[in-house]
Amino acid sequence: MAGTMIVMKFGGTSVGSVEAIKQVVEIVGNYREHGLSVVLSAMSKVTDALRAMAATACGGTEPTEALEALRKRHEETVCAVAEGDERKRALEDCAGLIDELSGILHGITLLRELSPRSADLVSSFGERLSVIVVSAALRSAGLSSIPVDAREYVKTNERYTEAEVNFAETDRRLSEGLAPMVSDGRIPIITGFLGSTDEGVTTTLGRGASDYTASLVGGALHAGEIWIWTDVDGAMTADPRIVGDARVLEEISYLEAAEMSYFGAKVLHPMTMLPAVKQEIPIRIRNTFRPGNNGTVISPRTRAAPLGVKAVTSIDRLCLIVVEGTSLSRTPDTHARLFKTTAERKTQVVMITQASSEHDICLAVDERDSPGTVQALKEEFRHEVAEGSLEEISVQSDLAVVAVVGGGMKGTPGIAARTFGILGEHGINIIAIAQGSSELNISFIVERKDLQKTVQLVHASFGLGGDGGFERN
Ligand code: ADP
Ligand code: ASP
Ligand code: MG
């Protein structure tokens, strides 16, 4: 594969300690002849820490200790991974960033006000610090690398904390800005997760979105492959924290990967596939700590699993909002008003089900979005509720969604029967069910308390544990 350019992304754990960064240096060194671009996350848990600091400041207390801990962690890491002038320069750059952050937190403390816009600015420091630390380590090892601030290249709208990318402009900027560096044999070390508006205001692309940055870079540079280095061996048949014998999937399709990540497989951000699909750039998921393993390759087509199902994924902490009444079938614009209301609040509706009588519609939403969405729907439909054409809007909490995913499900009969049969035998109550017309997944809602058992049972019933008919990685 020599000569094909690779974009590599290293996640939080992969840059989260001195040992991990040494691994990164070794991996980058091993593949340098391909022409590389590297995208980084913040060091592990740093984004959470920054968000907590912003919240503390907003409450009127300056988060002095947390800021000191952040400074210390980055300085100590620089001292352990970089030498001489590289160390000196990186220490100065980190100190400069920490001082800037300190000033911003001071401002938030005085104002006791934290807008999504300021929250994004605070969050941006994690990636801005990690690229300094890792490029210093790479340069100390003789690898010519340059820290790159993605805010100059990734242009977005003003939807702070979940900004949407302007593809055409971003593509142009990334290819004009980065291609010359790569062809000169330098390695750009790019902040994942970050973007900026047309006015240059900092935005972020959503939690876990460094994967997405990597595929934006891969698409713009027409990379041969995009490699996501993380802390597990690849995309697995289930979340390994829930299912002890979950297995690594050797290959999955873009569609399967998108479906799995949308329904909770945190290993990949759901938007990652988008920039890669058009040019059919393979995405590989690999383990930084076991670089000898092949990992998972995501590409246009793959073999189907023996029973049609490849993975069982889940999203915890959901609520089900139920809108019910004759207005749904009799008044044609009720649905439009319902979704206009959720869209205006930017509520992400994870799943929708409707009974064929058109008498009720259920929306599964994140529990944090639920109170505001219910309030907005109550206001929108107050006349219908008062006149009795809609029931009072109700909410069921402490739920989770489980999704059974696989390209081979299309045309394989009996998948729903197997799934619901096993759950019935174990007395697990299914609250709502949805199946997309693509037949790539069946998703259903259970109570939170049943989540773990449900995933384990369904995973086992499709023979996904053990060697499940696949070769092992
Ligand atoms: P990174 O910091 O490298 O981006 P993440 O924590 O975002 O890593 O994603 C990797 C984690 O995703 C794994 O440690 C694993 O616990 C979790 N995960 C959840 N579902 C899956 C799945 N189906 N396959 C692999 N990993 C999964
Ligand atoms: N650091 C960001 C987060 O924790 C982005 C990422 O890691 O992909 O969400
Ligand atoms: Mg991630």
mmCIF file of N, CA and C and ligand atoms in Angstrom, residues 9 208 211 266-267, ligand 3:
data_model
loop_
_atom_site.group_PDB
_atom_site.id
_atom_site.type_symbol
_atom_site.label_atom_id
_atom_site.label_comp_id
_atom_site.label_asym_id
_atom_site.label_seq_id
_atom_site.Cartn_x
_atom_site.Cartn_y
_atom_site.Cartn_z
ATOM 1 N N LYS A 9 -6.370 9.029 12.820
ATOM 2 C CA LYS A 9 -6.937 9.762 13.956
ATOM 3 C C LYS A 9 -6.655 8.974 15.228
ATOM 4 N N GLY A 208 -17.318 13.426 20.519
ATOM 5 C CA GLY A 208 -16.760 12.297 19.773
ATOM 6 C C GLY A 208 -16.483 12.592 18.305
ATOM 7 N N ASP A 211 -13.450 11.836 14.994
ATOM 8 C CA ASP A 211 -13.515 10.834 13.915
ATOM 9 C C ASP A 211 -13.996 11.503 12.627
ATOM 10 N N LYS A 266 -20.221 3.699 20.314
ATOM 11 C CA LYS A 266 -19.450 4.929 20.503
ATOM 12 C C LYS A 266 -18.111 4.906 19.761
ATOM 13 N N VAL A 267 -17.712 3.728 19.312
ATOM 14 C CA VAL A 267 -16.386 3.594 18.705
ATOM 15 C C VAL A 267 -16.206 4.498 17.477
HETATM 16 MG MG MG B 3 -14.489 8.602 20.069
#
